[in-house]
Structures are given as structure tokens and as C-alpha cells.
GROMACS .gro file of C-alpha atoms in nm:
model
  406
    1MET     CA    1   0.866  -5.289   1.214
    2GLU     CA    2   0.967  -5.651   1.128
    3ARG     CA    3   1.339  -5.714   1.066
    4SER     CA    4   1.270  -5.806   0.702
    5GLU     CA    5   1.068  -5.487   0.663
    6ALA     CA    6   1.352  -5.285   0.815
    7TYR     CA    7   1.600  -5.438   0.573
    8GLY     CA    8   1.365  -5.373   0.284
    9PHE     CA    9   1.312  -5.012   0.391
   10SER     CA   10   1.688  -4.954   0.424
   11ALA     CA   11   1.751  -5.112   0.085
   12ALA     CA   12   1.482  -4.898  -0.079
   13ILE     CA   13   1.615  -4.573   0.073
   14SER     CA   14   1.975  -4.664  -0.013
   15GLY     CA   15   1.875  -4.758  -0.368
   16ALA     CA   16   1.684  -4.432  -0.414
   17PHE     CA   17   1.982  -4.234  -0.280
   18LEU     CA   18   2.226  -4.418  -0.510
   19LEU     CA   19   1.999  -4.362  -0.810
   20SER     CA   20   1.972  -3.993  -0.724
   21CYS     CA   21   2.352  -3.964  -0.704
   22LEU     CA   22   2.390  -4.131  -1.043
   23LEU     CA   23   2.128  -3.905  -1.198
   24PHE     CA   24   2.292  -3.597  -1.044
   25SER     CA   25   2.628  -3.703  -1.189
   26ALA     CA   26   2.481  -3.775  -1.532
   27LEU     CA   27   2.294  -3.441  -1.551
   28ASN     CA   28   2.600  -3.244  -1.449
   29ARG     CA   29   2.816  -3.422  -1.708
   30GLU     CA   30   2.569  -3.343  -1.985
   31GLN     CA   31   2.476  -2.989  -1.876
   32ARG     CA   32   2.789  -2.813  -1.761
   33ALA     CA   33   2.673  -2.452  -1.793
   34PRO     CA   34   2.395  -2.293  -1.580
   35TYR     CA   35   2.058  -2.384  -1.732
   36MET     CA   36   1.752  -2.152  -1.745
   37ASP     CA   37   1.695  -1.999  -1.397
   38GLU     CA   38   2.031  -2.134  -1.281
   39ALA     CA   39   2.182  -1.844  -1.474
   40PHE     CA   40   2.030  -1.617  -1.206
   41HIS     CA   41   2.079  -1.841  -0.905
   42VAL     CA   42   2.444  -1.933  -0.959
   43PRO     CA   43   2.572  -1.571  -0.960
   44GLN     CA   44   2.366  -1.504  -0.647
   45ALA     CA   45   2.524  -1.801  -0.471
   46GLN     CA   46   2.871  -1.695  -0.586
   47ALA     CA   47   2.810  -1.341  -0.461
   48TYR     CA   48   2.693  -1.479  -0.126
   49CYS     CA   49   3.004  -1.698  -0.091
   50GLU     CA   50   3.223  -1.398  -0.171
   51GLY     CA   51   3.054  -1.194   0.102
   52LEU     CA   52   2.864  -0.963  -0.133
   53PHE     CA   53   2.545  -0.984   0.074
   54GLN     CA   54   2.381  -0.672  -0.068
   55GLN     CA   55   2.308  -0.861  -0.391
   56THR     CA   56   2.138  -1.148  -0.211
   57VAL     CA   57   1.968  -0.980   0.083
   58SER     CA   58   1.626  -0.956  -0.083
   59GLY     CA   59   1.614  -1.327  -0.159
   60PHE     CA   60   1.755  -1.407   0.186
   61GLN     CA   61   1.484  -1.196   0.350
   62ARG     CA   62   1.212  -1.385   0.163
   63ILE     CA   63   1.365  -1.718   0.266
   64LEU     CA   64   1.399  -1.604   0.627
   65SER     CA   65   1.040  -1.477   0.622
   66THR     CA   66   0.918  -1.819   0.506
   67LEU     CA   67   1.128  -1.995   0.769
   68THR     CA   68   0.989  -1.766   1.037
   69LEU     CA   69   0.629  -1.840   0.941
   70ALA     CA   70   0.706  -2.213   0.942
   71MET     CA   71   0.810  -2.165   1.307
   72PHE     CA   72   0.492  -1.975   1.398
   73PRO     CA   73   0.434  -2.114   1.750
   74THR     CA   74   0.063  -2.191   1.752
   75LEU     CA   75   0.090  -2.380   1.424
   76TYR     CA   76   0.435  -2.533   1.474
   77PHE     CA   77   0.333  -2.698   1.801
   78PHE     CA   78   0.036  -2.880   1.646
   79THR     CA   79   0.244  -3.028   1.364
   80PHE     CA   80   0.363  -3.276   1.628
   81LEU     CA   81   0.013  -3.379   1.733
   82TYR     CA   82  -0.271  -3.546   1.544
   83TYR     CA   83  -0.474  -3.226   1.503
   84THR     CA   84  -0.651  -3.086   1.199
   85ASP     CA   85  -0.461  -2.757   1.199
   86THR     CA   86  -0.167  -2.866   0.982
   87GLY     CA   87  -0.383  -3.010   0.705
   88SER     CA   88  -0.627  -2.722   0.732
   89VAL     CA   89  -0.350  -2.462   0.692
   90PHE     CA   90  -0.171  -2.655   0.417
   91PHE     CA   91  -0.472  -2.692   0.188
   92THR     CA   92  -0.610  -2.344   0.257
   93LEU     CA   93  -0.280  -2.168   0.184
   94PHE     CA   94  -0.226  -2.393  -0.118
   95ALA     CA   95  -0.570  -2.289  -0.241
   96TYR     CA   96  -0.479  -1.924  -0.191
   97LEU     CA   97  -0.154  -1.975  -0.384
   98MET     CA   98  -0.338  -2.131  -0.677
   99CYS     CA   99  -0.587  -1.843  -0.665
  100LEU     CA  100  -0.299  -1.595  -0.694
  101TYR     CA  101  -0.170  -1.790  -0.994
  102GLY     CA  102  -0.515  -1.774  -1.154
  103ASN     CA  103  -0.582  -2.151  -1.128
  104HIS     CA  104  -0.925  -2.105  -0.978
  105LYS     CA  105  -1.063  -2.456  -1.037
  106THR     CA  106  -0.758  -2.604  -0.867
  107SER     CA  107  -0.792  -2.346  -0.591
  108ALA     CA  108  -1.155  -2.440  -0.529
  109LEU     CA  109  -1.065  -2.811  -0.523
  110LEU     CA  110  -0.793  -2.746  -0.266
  111GLY     CA  111  -1.038  -2.526  -0.077
  112PHE     CA  112  -1.271  -2.825  -0.060
  113CYS     CA  113  -0.988  -3.030   0.093
  114GLY     CA  114  -0.936  -2.753   0.349
  115PHE     CA  115  -1.309  -2.750   0.418
  116MET     CA  116  -1.297  -3.125   0.488
  117PHE     CA  117  -1.040  -3.060   0.761
  118ARG     CA  118  -1.232  -2.771   0.918
  119GLN     CA  119  -1.574  -2.655   0.805
  120THR     CA  120  -1.512  -2.288   0.884
  121ASN     CA  121  -1.246  -2.286   0.612
  122ILE     CA  122  -1.529  -2.218   0.370
  123ILE     CA  123  -1.472  -1.855   0.477
  124TRP     CA  124  -1.122  -1.865   0.322
  125THR     CA  125  -1.263  -2.013   0.004
  126ILE     CA  126  -1.489  -1.707  -0.007
  127PHE     CA  127  -1.179  -1.497   0.061
  128CYS     CA  128  -1.005  -1.649  -0.243
  129GLY     CA  129  -1.304  -1.571  -0.463
  130GLY     CA  130  -1.330  -1.230  -0.301
  131SER     CA  131  -0.966  -1.150  -0.377
  132VAL     CA  132  -1.040  -1.215  -0.745
  133VAL     CA  133  -1.335  -0.978  -0.726
  134ALA     CA  134  -1.120  -0.725  -0.538
  135GLN     CA  135  -0.867  -0.725  -0.820
  136LYS     CA  136  -1.134  -0.653  -1.081
  137LEU     CA  137  -1.284  -0.382  -0.863
  138SER     CA  138  -0.943  -0.220  -0.815
  139GLU     CA  139  -0.889  -0.209  -1.189
  140ALA     CA  140  -1.233  -0.058  -1.246
  141TRP     CA  141  -1.179   0.192  -0.963
  142LYS     CA  142  -0.851   0.312  -1.111
  143THR     CA  143  -1.025   0.360  -1.444
  144GLU     CA  144  -1.299   0.556  -1.269
  145LEU     CA  145  -1.046   0.783  -1.102
  146GLN     CA  146  -0.865   0.842  -1.430
  147LYS     CA  147  -1.192   0.940  -1.593
  148LYS     CA  148  -1.244   1.198  -1.321
  149LYS     CA  149  -0.881   1.309  -1.357
  150GLU     CA  150  -0.806   1.225  -0.995
  151GLU     CA  151  -0.437   1.154  -0.995
  152ARG     CA  152  -0.396   1.029  -0.640
  153ILE     CA  153  -0.530   0.676  -0.663
  154SER     CA  154  -0.401   0.606  -0.315
  155ALA     CA  155  -0.648   0.862  -0.181
  156MET     CA  156  -0.907   0.585  -0.160
  157LYS     CA  157  -0.735   0.479   0.163
  158GLY     CA  158  -0.802   0.808   0.337
  159SER     CA  159  -1.096   0.972   0.505
  160PHE     CA  160  -1.446   0.851   0.581
  161SER     CA  161  -1.595   1.058   0.296
  162GLU     CA  162  -1.361   0.887   0.051
  163LEU     CA  163  -1.471   0.550   0.188
  164ILE     CA  164  -1.831   0.650   0.116
  165LYS     CA  165  -1.729   0.723  -0.245
  166VAL     CA  166  -1.576   0.378  -0.273
  167LEU     CA  167  -1.890   0.213  -0.135
  168GLN     CA  168  -2.104   0.408  -0.382
  169PHE     CA  169  -1.878   0.292  -0.664
  170LEU     CA  170  -1.897  -0.066  -0.536
  171THR     CA  171  -2.278  -0.058  -0.530
  172GLU     CA  172  -2.299   0.087  -0.882
  173TYR     CA  173  -2.048  -0.167  -1.015
  174ILE     CA  174  -2.228  -0.470  -0.873
  175MET     CA  175  -2.569  -0.340  -0.987
  176SER     CA  176  -2.447  -0.361  -1.346
  177PHE     CA  177  -2.567  -0.692  -1.497
  178LYS     CA  178  -2.264  -0.708  -1.728
  179ASN     CA  179  -2.020  -0.663  -1.440
  180LEU     CA  180  -2.206  -0.916  -1.229
  181VAL     CA  181  -2.189  -1.178  -1.505
  182THR     CA  182  -1.816  -1.112  -1.546
  183LEU     CA  183  -1.755  -1.165  -1.175
  184ILE     CA  184  -1.962  -1.485  -1.172
  185VAL     CA  185  -1.768  -1.625  -1.469
  186LEU     CA  186  -1.440  -1.547  -1.291
  187THR     CA  187  -1.539  -1.696  -0.957
  188TRP     CA  188  -1.777  -1.980  -1.048
  189PRO     CA  189  -1.555  -2.255  -0.895
  190TYR     CA  190  -1.572  -2.079  -0.557
  191ILE     CA  191  -1.946  -2.015  -0.595
  192PHE     CA  192  -1.997  -2.385  -0.669
  193LEU     CA  193  -1.805  -2.482  -0.355
  194VAL     CA  194  -2.012  -2.241  -0.144
  195ILE     CA  195  -2.329  -2.405  -0.283
  196VAL     CA  196  -2.185  -2.744  -0.186
  197PHE     CA  197  -2.119  -2.606   0.161
  198PHE     CA  198  -2.478  -2.489   0.205
  199ALA     CA  199  -2.599  -2.829   0.086
  200PHE     CA  200  -2.379  -2.990   0.352
  201VAL     CA  201  -2.520  -2.759   0.620
  202VAL     CA  202  -2.876  -2.852   0.523
  203ILE     CA  203  -2.801  -3.226   0.516
  204ASN     CA  204  -2.593  -3.217   0.834
  205GLY     CA  205  -2.838  -2.994   1.015
  206GLY     CA  206  -2.565  -2.741   1.093
  207ILE     CA  207  -2.201  -2.663   1.031
  208VAL     CA  208  -2.064  -2.862   1.327
  209VAL     CA  209  -1.962  -3.225   1.269
  210GLY     CA  210  -1.850  -3.317   1.622
  211ASP     CA  211  -1.986  -3.220   1.964
  212ARG     CA  212  -2.244  -2.953   1.885
  213SER     CA  213  -2.312  -2.866   2.247
  214SER     CA  214  -1.952  -2.743   2.280
  215HIS     CA  215  -1.951  -2.549   1.953
  216GLU     CA  216  -2.238  -2.307   1.981
  217ALA     CA  217  -2.238  -2.007   1.751
  218CYS     CA  218  -2.289  -1.665   1.908
  219PHE     CA  219  -2.225  -1.298   1.836
  220HIS     CA  220  -1.895  -1.279   2.024
  221ILE     CA  221  -1.756  -0.944   1.905
  222PRO     CA  222  -1.460  -0.939   2.151
  223GLN     CA  223  -1.316  -1.235   1.960
  224LEU     CA  224  -1.216  -0.980   1.697
  225PHE     CA  225  -1.037  -0.781   1.968
  226TYR     CA  226  -0.862  -1.095   2.091
  227PHE     CA  227  -0.743  -1.166   1.739
  228PHE     CA  228  -0.603  -0.813   1.708
  229SER     CA  229  -0.417  -0.862   2.038
  230PHE     CA  230  -0.289  -1.204   1.934
  231THR     CA  231  -0.161  -1.058   1.607
  232LEU     CA  232  -0.001  -0.763   1.785
  233PHE     CA  233   0.189  -0.996   2.019
  234PHE     CA  234   0.318  -1.237   1.756
  235SER     CA  235   0.392  -0.963   1.506
  236PHE     CA  236   0.511  -0.687   1.737
  237PRO     CA  237   0.837  -0.626   1.543
  238HIS     CA  238   0.618  -0.510   1.252
  239LEU     CA  239   0.317  -0.363   1.432
  240MET     CA  240   0.477  -0.182   1.729
  241THR     CA  241   0.750   0.022   1.568
  242LEU     CA  242   0.812   0.374   1.694
  243ASN     CA  243   0.698   0.507   1.358
  244LYS     CA  244   0.365   0.324   1.381
  245ILE     CA  245   0.303   0.435   1.738
  246GLY     CA  246   0.378   0.795   1.639
  247ASN     CA  247   0.147   0.777   1.338
  248PHE     CA  248  -0.129   0.629   1.552
  249LEU     CA  249  -0.103   0.905   1.813
  250GLN     CA  250  -0.106   1.162   1.534
  251SER     CA  251  -0.417   0.999   1.388
  252VAL     CA  252  -0.586   1.009   1.729
  253ARG     CA  253  -0.509   1.380   1.770
  254LYS     CA  254  -0.638   1.451   1.421
  255HIS     CA  255  -0.959   1.248   1.456
  256LEU     CA  256  -1.021   1.267   1.831
  257ILE     CA  257  -1.401   1.268   1.803
  258GLN     CA  258  -1.407   0.963   1.576
  259TYR     CA  259  -1.176   0.768   1.809
  260SER     CA  260  -1.384   0.870   2.110
  261ILE     CA  261  -1.696   0.733   1.942
  262LEU     CA  262  -1.504   0.416   1.846
  263ILE     CA  263  -1.393   0.365   2.208
  264ALA     CA  264  -1.750   0.415   2.333
  265ILE     CA  265  -1.885   0.161   2.083
  266SER     CA  266  -1.610  -0.086   2.169
  267LEU     CA  267  -1.679  -0.054   2.542
  268PHE     CA  268  -2.046  -0.125   2.476
  269LEU     CA  269  -1.963  -0.430   2.263
  270VAL     CA  270  -1.729  -0.567   2.529
  271TRP     CA  271  -2.000  -0.511   2.792
  272LYS     CA  272  -2.286  -0.672   2.601
  273PHE     CA  273  -2.117  -0.939   2.390
  274THR     CA  274  -1.844  -1.099   2.603
  275TYR     CA  275  -1.906  -1.471   2.641
  276VAL     CA  276  -1.716  -1.724   2.853
  277HIS     CA  277  -1.715  -2.081   2.724
  278LYS     CA  278  -1.724  -2.361   2.981
  279TYR     CA  279  -1.394  -2.499   2.846
  280LEU     CA  280  -1.221  -2.163   2.895
  281ILE     CA  281  -1.273  -2.170   3.272
  282GLY     CA  282  -1.288  -2.548   3.317
  283ASP     CA  283  -0.979  -2.685   3.138
  284ASN     CA  284  -0.651  -2.587   3.302
  285ARG     CA  285  -0.437  -2.754   3.035
  286HIS     CA  286  -0.469  -2.461   2.794
  287TYR     CA  287  -0.288  -2.127   2.811
  288THR     CA  288  -0.614  -1.940   2.755
  289PHE     CA  289  -0.735  -2.072   3.091
  290TYR     CA  290  -0.452  -1.887   3.266
  291VAL     CA  291  -0.484  -1.576   3.050
  292TRP     CA  292  -0.848  -1.551   3.145
  293ARG     CA  293  -0.805  -1.636   3.513
  294LYS     CA  294  -0.494  -1.430   3.586
  295VAL     CA  295  -0.579  -1.130   3.367
  296PHE     CA  296  -0.947  -1.093   3.282
  297GLN     CA  297  -1.084  -1.233   3.607
  298ARG     CA  298  -0.871  -1.004   3.823
  299HIS     CA  299  -1.147  -0.745   3.819
  300ASP     CA  300  -1.466  -0.676   3.624
  301LEU     CA  301  -1.311  -0.359   3.481
  302VAL     CA  302  -1.006  -0.532   3.331
  303LYS     CA  303  -1.184  -0.627   3.009
  304TYR     CA  304  -1.265  -0.259   2.950
  305ILE     CA  305  -0.915  -0.133   3.024
  306PHE     CA  306  -0.776  -0.315   2.720
  307VAL     CA  307  -1.008  -0.140   2.472
  308PRO     CA  308  -0.754   0.132   2.373
  309ALA     CA  309  -0.495  -0.143   2.313
  310TYR     CA  310  -0.747  -0.330   2.096
  311ILE     CA  311  -0.802  -0.018   1.888
  312PHE     CA  312  -0.429   0.038   1.843
  313ALA     CA  313  -0.380  -0.328   1.747
  314GLY     CA  314  -0.660  -0.311   1.489
  315TRP     CA  315  -0.532   0.019   1.350
  316SER     CA  316  -0.174  -0.112   1.326
  317LEU     CA  317  -0.291  -0.430   1.153
  318ALA     CA  318  -0.489  -0.230   0.897
  319ASP     CA  319  -0.199   0.013   0.851
  320SER     CA  320   0.040  -0.273   0.776
  321LEU     CA  321  -0.193  -0.384   0.494
  322LYS     CA  322  -0.220  -0.040   0.332
  323SER     CA  323  -0.018  -0.164   0.034
  324LYS     CA  324  -0.321  -0.379  -0.056
  325SER     CA  325  -0.624  -0.225  -0.222
  326ILE     CA  326  -0.920  -0.111  -0.015
  327PHE     CA  327  -1.130  -0.385  -0.176
  328TRP     CA  328  -0.880  -0.654  -0.071
  329ASN     CA  329  -0.880  -0.513   0.281
  330LEU     CA  330  -1.259  -0.511   0.284
  331ILE     CA  331  -1.288  -0.880   0.193
  332TYR     CA  332  -1.007  -0.975   0.433
  333PHE     CA  333  -1.157  -0.803   0.737
  334VAL     CA  334  -1.506  -0.931   0.654
  335CYS     CA  335  -1.365  -1.285   0.646
  336VAL     CA  336  -1.175  -1.232   0.972
  337PHE     CA  337  -1.498  -1.111   1.129
  338ALA     CA  338  -1.690  -1.412   0.993
  339VAL     CA  339  -1.436  -1.669   1.109
  340THR     CA  340  -1.378  -1.532   1.461
  341VAL     CA  341  -1.690  -1.358   1.590
  342PRO     CA  342  -1.930  -1.660   1.582
  343GLN     CA  343  -1.690  -1.861   1.802
  344LYS     CA  344  -1.786  -1.871   2.169
  345LEU     CA  345  -1.462  -2.036   2.282
  346LEU     CA  346  -1.144  -1.830   2.305
  347GLU     CA  347  -0.903  -2.062   2.122
  348PHE     CA  348  -0.573  -1.944   1.976
  349ARG     CA  349  -0.586  -2.209   1.702
  350TYR     CA  350  -0.878  -2.026   1.544
  351PHE     CA  351  -0.646  -1.731   1.479
  352ILE     CA  352  -0.380  -1.922   1.282
  353LEU     CA  353  -0.514  -1.878   0.929
  354PRO     CA  354  -0.621  -1.512   0.954
  355PHE     CA  355  -0.280  -1.436   1.108
  356LEU     CA  356  -0.086  -1.617   0.835
  357ILE     CA  357  -0.283  -1.453   0.554
  358TYR     CA  358  -0.219  -1.111   0.709
  359ARG     CA  359   0.150  -1.191   0.755
  360LEU     CA  360   0.192  -1.317   0.398
  361ASN     CA  361   0.043  -0.997   0.256
  362ILE     CA  362   0.257  -0.734   0.424
  363PRO     CA  363   0.570  -0.611   0.244
  364VAL     CA  364   0.884  -0.817   0.314
  365PRO     CA  365   1.010  -0.673   0.646
  366PRO     CA  366   1.366  -0.553   0.707
  367LEU     CA  367   1.618  -0.816   0.813
  368SER     CA  368   1.641  -0.687   1.171
  369ARG     CA  369   1.266  -0.722   1.226
  370LEU     CA  370   1.263  -1.070   1.075
  371LEU     CA  371   1.541  -1.182   1.306
  372LEU     CA  372   1.357  -1.037   1.606
  373GLU     CA  373   1.036  -1.210   1.498
  374LEU     CA  374   1.216  -1.542   1.450
  375THR     CA  375   1.383  -1.506   1.791
  376LEU     CA  376   1.041  -1.450   1.950
  377TYR     CA  377   0.902  -1.761   1.783
  378VAL     CA  378   1.200  -1.976   1.883
  379VAL     CA  379   1.175  -1.862   2.246
  380VAL     CA  380   0.798  -1.919   2.261
  381ASN     CA  381   0.838  -2.262   2.100
  382ALA     CA  382   1.113  -2.357   2.346
  383VAL     CA  383   0.897  -2.258   2.643
  384THR     CA  384   0.592  -2.431   2.497
  385PHE     CA  385   0.769  -2.762   2.438
  386HIS     CA  386   0.942  -2.745   2.777
  387LEU     CA  387   0.610  -2.703   2.953
  388PHE     CA  388   0.445  -2.977   2.750
  389LEU     CA  389   0.723  -3.231   2.801
  390ASN     CA  390   0.850  -3.155   3.150
  391LYS     CA  391   0.576  -2.982   3.352
  392THR     CA  392   0.318  -3.257   3.364
  393PHE     CA  393   0.046  -3.286   3.627
  394GLN     CA  394  -0.254  -3.500   3.717
  395TRP     CA  395  -0.617  -3.429   3.784
  396PRO     CA  396  -0.752  -3.569   4.114
  397ASN     CA  397  -1.014  -3.779   3.937
  398SER     CA  398  -0.789  -3.918   3.663
  399GLU     CA  399  -0.471  -4.124   3.641
  400GLU     CA  400  -0.386  -3.984   3.299
  401ILE     CA  401  -0.086  -3.750   3.276
  402GLN     CA  402  -0.195  -3.397   3.179
  403ARG     CA  403   0.019  -3.146   2.988
  404PHE     CA  404   0.010  -2.772   2.922
  405MET     CA  405  -0.055  -2.670   2.563
  406TRP     CA  406  -0.203  -2.399   2.341
   0.00000   0.00000   0.00000
């Protein structure tokens, strides 16, 4: 920066700060009493300063939860590099927020911005539209249950036979022309964006913009298992509680045959649909290289040994989302499947958005679990940055300094 530019920058910042101070003083002279929402915030702050934490703990937990997610290691690291992840996450979550507020045209526009950062984000645009549909379906389902005088609405989250009833209801609802028109009217901005996406795919000759030879789509089912494991690790204070483990074991005892069949199917899927990308075994800068070499390549049977852990991780993830409707869960897990399974490369960055959307939709955790989660993230971040900055190395055929990273 030129000296004159530096002086100009300093003058501009100082002037803006001085103006802000004058405005702050003027507003406080004119408006002495708490105004609008300040009437709620000021007593909370006073209670906090007086040590009456019980009155402020709920708000504090929400703030701490937000801070914790901002420190989520895989995302936090890439905010310091020129990668697409930060912009991708920002616009996608912003789109989801606008969807929750009912601003669907704005949501679709922001979804388009997210799509421009990463083409697979079209899946989360579909998720936004799907969450709108899920809400309408939940309302209709509750009405259906009331008509049949079934008082336990939560029963739709139970057995396989009840799931069949829900699927029958879903089919009948969508087959109604009136209902279909209603859903289209509600979600047309998302439908329009999906049409734009398909037009792009046709014009581009595929979804990939960069090196197509390194981004081949395949039916890589274990990616779903890897995502469950990734989520279990980074969310273990919420997913590995003694209560959850006990409930899981009880569920296994109660439905032993079903779990046995699920294990058999999972073993088959791991056997037939495990793929190893050339980057996974050829680039020793990434953590996944060492996970694969030191764990999965130890023995051919290792990849099968983890199947019970995969099932527990998936069950615990679904259990943590039981406060959401079955229709919301259906669209979420379909989108997770669509965004992970076609990827041949095991890459932790692909798990960021599905993880954050899961994490944002569970009930606000207790303070102790949040603090444990934040501690985990801080430790992982500290190790990650230490390795990146201080444990450099060189390849024999290159003079460039190499660094370890996600």
C-alpha cells in the first residue's frame, strides 16, 4: 500500500469511528429508555451482571452453539485459504435461513449464488424446497391422523409398518392434482433454479467445471458411512451419550433380525461399492491419505469391521433429529445420499454442509456438551494449524514447500 493510500485509509477508518461515536452519543441522548427489543435485552444483561445466570442460560447456550459451529474445524481452516468452501457454506446457509423465513425467491437467488461456488449445492436448493414440502406434508399428515382419531402423532416415527403408512399417505397426497399444484406454487423458485441447473448440465456437458478426469461420478455407498463416522466424531458429545448408547443396544435387542439384515446388506455394499480415488492414495498432504493408509489398508477385513460402528453412527444421527418430522428427515437423508454417494474421492470438505445442517436442526444442547464440543474443535484447530505452519516437508521432485491439511 502506498504511503498516501495508508494515510487515506487511516483517515477514513478514524472518520468512520468518530462519526459512529457521535451518532451513538446522539441516539443515547435522545432515547434514554430501552427501545423495542432492548426492553428484553437490558434486563437479561443486568441479570447476567448480577450473577443470575439461570435467566440468561438459554440465550447464552444459543450464542455458544453459534460460536462453536463457527469454529467447526474443517470449515474454519479453509476460511484462511482461497477455497470455495466459505462462500459455498455462507450462501447455502443464508438460502436455508431465508427459506425458513418464507422468503423463497430470495432463498432461490442465494441458492444460485451457492451453486456458482459449487455445483453440487443444487442438492441443498432441492433440500430448501423439500423442507417447504415437508412442512405441508406434516400439516396434512396431522390432519389425517386426527380424522382417524389417532392421538399419538409422534407414532409416525416408530416401526416399519408405520413407515409404510406414511409412504402410502405420501403417494396419495402427491397423486392429488390440487395438492401437486399447491406444492408447485409454493416451491416454484426452487423448481426454476433446478431447471436452470439442468440447462447448465446440458450446455456444459456435465456437472463438473474443472478437471473432469479427477471428478468422476460413481455409486460409492460407503461415502454415506464415512459421513456418519465423520459426524459421530465431530459431534460425539451429542451422539455418544450413555443414554443414546443404551437406547441403541435396546433397539438392537428388540429388532435383532432387522439389524442382522442391515449388517449383511451393509457388508455387501462395502464389499461391492468401495472405491479408492487416485488422490486418496497419491497425495500425502491430506489427512485422509493417512486415515486410509494407517487404518483401512492395514488389512482387507478392516473396512468390514467398522460396519457396526457405521450403523450406530447412522442410528444416533437419525435419533438426534427425531424432533423433526419424518418428512423433513426423509428429504434430509435423501439429500445427504445425493451429495455424498456419487463422489469417488473421500474428502472431508464434502461433509461440511450436511454436517452443519444436521447440527443446526438438533435441539440446543446442554451447556456441558457445548463446552465439550467447543473444546474438541479448539484442540483440533490448534493441531491442524500447528501441522500446517510448522510441520512442512518437500517432495523429492519439487522444490515447493508442502504442508499437511484437511
